[in-house]
PDB file of C-alpha atoms in Angstrom:
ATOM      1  CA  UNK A  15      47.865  50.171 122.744  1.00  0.00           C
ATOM      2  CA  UNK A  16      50.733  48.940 124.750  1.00  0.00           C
ATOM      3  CA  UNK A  17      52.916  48.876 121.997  1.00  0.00           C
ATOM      4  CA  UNK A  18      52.242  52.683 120.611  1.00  0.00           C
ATOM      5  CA  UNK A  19      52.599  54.360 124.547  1.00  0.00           C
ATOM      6  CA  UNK A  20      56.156  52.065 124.326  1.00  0.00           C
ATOM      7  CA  UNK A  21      56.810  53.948 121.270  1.00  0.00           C
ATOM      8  CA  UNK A  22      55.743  57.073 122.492  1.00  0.00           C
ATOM      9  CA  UNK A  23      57.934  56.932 125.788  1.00  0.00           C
ATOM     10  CA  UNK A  24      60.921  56.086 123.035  1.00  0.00           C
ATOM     11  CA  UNK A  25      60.059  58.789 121.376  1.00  0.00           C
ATOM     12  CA  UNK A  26      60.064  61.629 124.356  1.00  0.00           C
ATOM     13  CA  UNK A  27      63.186  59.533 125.197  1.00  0.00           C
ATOM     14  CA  UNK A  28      64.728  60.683 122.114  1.00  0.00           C
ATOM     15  CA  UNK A  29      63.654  64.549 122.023  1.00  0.00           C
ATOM     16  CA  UNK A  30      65.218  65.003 125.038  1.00  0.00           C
ATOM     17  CA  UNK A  31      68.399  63.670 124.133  1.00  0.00           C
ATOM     18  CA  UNK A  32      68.442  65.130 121.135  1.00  0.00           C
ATOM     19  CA  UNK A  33      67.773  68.699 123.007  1.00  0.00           C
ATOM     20  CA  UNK A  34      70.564  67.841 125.406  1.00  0.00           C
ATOM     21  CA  UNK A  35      72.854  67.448 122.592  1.00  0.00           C
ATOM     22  CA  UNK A  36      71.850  70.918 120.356  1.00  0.00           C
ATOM     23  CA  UNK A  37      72.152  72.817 123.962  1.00  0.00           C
ATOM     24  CA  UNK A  38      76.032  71.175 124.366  1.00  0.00           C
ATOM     25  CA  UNK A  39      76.560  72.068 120.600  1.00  0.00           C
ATOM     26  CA  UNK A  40      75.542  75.739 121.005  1.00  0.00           C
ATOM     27  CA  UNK A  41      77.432  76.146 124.037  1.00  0.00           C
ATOM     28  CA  UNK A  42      80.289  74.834 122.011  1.00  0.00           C
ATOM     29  CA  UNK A  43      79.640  76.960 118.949  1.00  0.00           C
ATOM     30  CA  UNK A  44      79.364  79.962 121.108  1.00  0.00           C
ATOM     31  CA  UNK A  45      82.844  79.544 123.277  1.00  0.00           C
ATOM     32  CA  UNK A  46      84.530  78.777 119.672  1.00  0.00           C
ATOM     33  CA  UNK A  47      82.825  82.049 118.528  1.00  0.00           C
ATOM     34  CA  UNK A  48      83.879  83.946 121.992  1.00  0.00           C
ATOM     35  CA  UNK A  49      87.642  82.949 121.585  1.00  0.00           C
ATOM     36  CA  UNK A  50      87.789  84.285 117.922  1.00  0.00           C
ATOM     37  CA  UNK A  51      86.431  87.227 119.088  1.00  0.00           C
ATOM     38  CA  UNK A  52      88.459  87.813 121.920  1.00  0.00           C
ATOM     39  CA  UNK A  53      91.576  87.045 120.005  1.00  0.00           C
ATOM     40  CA  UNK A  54      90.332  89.614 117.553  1.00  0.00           C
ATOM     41  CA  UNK A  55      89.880  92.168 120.080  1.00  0.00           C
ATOM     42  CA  UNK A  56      93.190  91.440 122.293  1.00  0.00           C
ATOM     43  CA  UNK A  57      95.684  91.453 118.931  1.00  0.00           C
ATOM     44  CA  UNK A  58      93.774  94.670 117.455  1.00  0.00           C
ATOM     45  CA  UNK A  59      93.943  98.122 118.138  1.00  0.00           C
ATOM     46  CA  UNK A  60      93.665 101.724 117.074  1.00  0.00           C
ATOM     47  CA  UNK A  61      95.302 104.787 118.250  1.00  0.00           C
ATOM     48  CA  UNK A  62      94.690 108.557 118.091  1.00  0.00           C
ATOM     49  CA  UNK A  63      95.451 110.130 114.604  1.00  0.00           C
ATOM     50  CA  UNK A  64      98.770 112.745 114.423  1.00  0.00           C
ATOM     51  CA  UNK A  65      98.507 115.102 114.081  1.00  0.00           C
ATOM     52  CA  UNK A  66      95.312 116.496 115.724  1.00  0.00           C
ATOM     53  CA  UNK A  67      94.024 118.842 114.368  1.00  0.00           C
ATOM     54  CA  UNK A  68      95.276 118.530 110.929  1.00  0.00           C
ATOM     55  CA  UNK A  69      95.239 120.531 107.820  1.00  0.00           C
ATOM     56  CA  UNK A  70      95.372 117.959 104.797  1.00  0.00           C
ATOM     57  CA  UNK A  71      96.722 114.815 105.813  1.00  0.00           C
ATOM     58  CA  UNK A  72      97.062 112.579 109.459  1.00  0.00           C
ATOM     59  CA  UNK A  73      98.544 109.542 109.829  1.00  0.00           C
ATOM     60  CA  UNK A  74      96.514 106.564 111.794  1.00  0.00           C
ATOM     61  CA  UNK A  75      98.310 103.773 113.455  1.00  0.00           C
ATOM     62  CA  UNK A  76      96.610 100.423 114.231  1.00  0.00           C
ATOM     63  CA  UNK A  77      97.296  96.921 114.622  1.00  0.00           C
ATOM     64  CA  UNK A  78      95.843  93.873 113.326  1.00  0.00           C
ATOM     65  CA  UNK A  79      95.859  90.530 114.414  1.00  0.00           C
ATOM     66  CA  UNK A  80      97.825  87.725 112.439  1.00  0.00           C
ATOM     67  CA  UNK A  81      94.967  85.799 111.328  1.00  0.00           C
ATOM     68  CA  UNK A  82      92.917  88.524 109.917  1.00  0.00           C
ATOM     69  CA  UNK A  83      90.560  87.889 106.779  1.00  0.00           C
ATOM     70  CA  UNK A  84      89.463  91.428 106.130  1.00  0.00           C
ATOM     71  CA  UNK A  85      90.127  94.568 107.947  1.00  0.00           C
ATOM     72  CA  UNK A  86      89.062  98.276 107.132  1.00  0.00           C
ATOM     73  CA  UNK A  87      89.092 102.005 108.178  1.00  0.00           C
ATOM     74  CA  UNK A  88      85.970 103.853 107.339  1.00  0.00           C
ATOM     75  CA  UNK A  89      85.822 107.414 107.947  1.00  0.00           C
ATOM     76  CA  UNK A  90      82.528 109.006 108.654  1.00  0.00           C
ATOM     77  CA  UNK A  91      80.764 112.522 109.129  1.00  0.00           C
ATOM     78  CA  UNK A  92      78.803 113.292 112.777  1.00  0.00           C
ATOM     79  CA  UNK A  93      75.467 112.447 110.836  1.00  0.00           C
ATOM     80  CA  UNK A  94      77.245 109.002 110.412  1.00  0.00           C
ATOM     81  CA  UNK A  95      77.229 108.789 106.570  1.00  0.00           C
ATOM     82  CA  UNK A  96      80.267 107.257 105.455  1.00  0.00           C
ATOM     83  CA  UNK A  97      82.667 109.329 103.428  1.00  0.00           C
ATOM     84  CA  UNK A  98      85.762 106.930 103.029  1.00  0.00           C
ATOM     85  CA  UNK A  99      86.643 103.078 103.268  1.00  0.00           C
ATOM     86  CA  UNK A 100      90.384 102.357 103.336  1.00  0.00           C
ATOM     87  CA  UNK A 101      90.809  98.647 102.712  1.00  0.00           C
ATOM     88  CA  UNK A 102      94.009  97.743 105.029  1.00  0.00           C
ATOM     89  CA  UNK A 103      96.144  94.342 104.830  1.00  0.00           C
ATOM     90  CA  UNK A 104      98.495  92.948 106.890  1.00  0.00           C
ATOM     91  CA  UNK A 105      99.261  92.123 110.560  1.00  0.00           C
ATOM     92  CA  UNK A 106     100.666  93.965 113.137  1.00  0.00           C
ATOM     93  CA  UNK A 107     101.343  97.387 113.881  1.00  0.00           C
ATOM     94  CA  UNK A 108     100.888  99.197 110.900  1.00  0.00           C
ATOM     95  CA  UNK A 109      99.938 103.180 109.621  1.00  0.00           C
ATOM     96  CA  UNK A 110      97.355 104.806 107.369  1.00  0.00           C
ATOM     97  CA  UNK A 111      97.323 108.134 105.738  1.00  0.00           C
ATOM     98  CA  UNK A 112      94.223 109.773 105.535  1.00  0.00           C
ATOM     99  CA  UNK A 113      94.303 112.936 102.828  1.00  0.00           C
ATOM    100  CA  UNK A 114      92.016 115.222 103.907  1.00  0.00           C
ATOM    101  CA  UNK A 115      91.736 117.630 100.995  1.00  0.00           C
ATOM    102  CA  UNK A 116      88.195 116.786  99.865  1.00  0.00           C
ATOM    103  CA  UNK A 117      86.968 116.978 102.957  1.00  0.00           C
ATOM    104  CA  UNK A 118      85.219 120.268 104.533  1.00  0.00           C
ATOM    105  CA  UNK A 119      86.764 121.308 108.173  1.00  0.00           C
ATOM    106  CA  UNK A 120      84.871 119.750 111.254  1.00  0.00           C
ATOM    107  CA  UNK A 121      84.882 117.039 113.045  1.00  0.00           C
ATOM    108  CA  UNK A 122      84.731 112.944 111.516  1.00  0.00           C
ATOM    109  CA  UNK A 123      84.532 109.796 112.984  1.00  0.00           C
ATOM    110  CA  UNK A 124      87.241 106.981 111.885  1.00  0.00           C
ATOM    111  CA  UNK A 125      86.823 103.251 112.843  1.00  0.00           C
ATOM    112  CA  UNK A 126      88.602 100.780 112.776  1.00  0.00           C
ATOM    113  CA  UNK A 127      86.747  96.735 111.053  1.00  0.00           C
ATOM    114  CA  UNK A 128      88.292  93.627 111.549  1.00  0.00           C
ATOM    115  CA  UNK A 129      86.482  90.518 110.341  1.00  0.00           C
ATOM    116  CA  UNK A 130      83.064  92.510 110.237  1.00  0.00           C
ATOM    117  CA  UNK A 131      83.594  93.754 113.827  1.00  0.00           C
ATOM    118  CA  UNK A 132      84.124  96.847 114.914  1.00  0.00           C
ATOM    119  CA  UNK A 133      86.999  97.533 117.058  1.00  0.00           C
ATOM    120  CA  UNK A 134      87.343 100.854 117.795  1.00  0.00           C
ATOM    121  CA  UNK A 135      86.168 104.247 117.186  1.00  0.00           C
ATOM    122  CA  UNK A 136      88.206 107.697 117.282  1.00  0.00           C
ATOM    123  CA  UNK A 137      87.182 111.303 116.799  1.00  0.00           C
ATOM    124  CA  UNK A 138      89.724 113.576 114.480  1.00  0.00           C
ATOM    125  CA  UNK A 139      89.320 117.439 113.536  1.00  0.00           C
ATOM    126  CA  UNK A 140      90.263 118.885 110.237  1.00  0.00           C
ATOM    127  CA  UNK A 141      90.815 122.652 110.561  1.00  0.00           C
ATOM    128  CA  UNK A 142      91.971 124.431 106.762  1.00  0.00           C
TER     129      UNK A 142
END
């Protein structure tokens, strides 16, 4: 009897150091995850499309950070559906031009994906 409450005290022992250890791991995990993400954030950026309002085509400037896996523009309508995905490479400040000319006049949504995350959202206005 002695021998199995020794065990079981060992045990407990154990569990909680293998608890301790998980909650120091996740805390790790999560400030590794937090610093990718702010670096993300910090290096990227979008601006305002020019002209706007626009007739066929605006230009988009954004930046992207150096260590960027995937990055994209997606362009959507007010009911959210998305109309266009511009895949976009490179880092640093860089320009998209958005061609309009399928598009009906109103208002659409553009924003801006980096790594899966989205970074920023802008409003432009197409008027024909």
């Amino acid at each position: 009897v002695k021998s199995v409450q020794e065990l079981s005290k060992e045990n407990d022992d154990l569990k909680a150091r293998l608890e301790k250890l998980e909650a120091i791991i996740s805390t790790l995990a999560e400030k590794a995850d937090i610093k990718s993400q702010n670096v993300v954030l910090s290096e990227s950026s979008l601006e305002q499309n020019i002209p706007n309002p626009f007739a066929k085509t605006t230009t988009i400037n954004y930046s992207l950070p150096s260590k960027v896996t995937m990055a994209k523009m997606v362009i959507t309508d007010k009911g959210g559906r998305t109309l266009k995905e511009i895949n976009l490479s490179g880092s640093g400040k860089n320009r998209v031009q958005v061609d309009a000319s399928t598009l009906l006049s109103g208002a659409y949504m553009y924003t801006l994906f980096v790594d899966g995350k989205a970074i920023s959202s802008k409003q432009m206005i197409l008027a024909k």
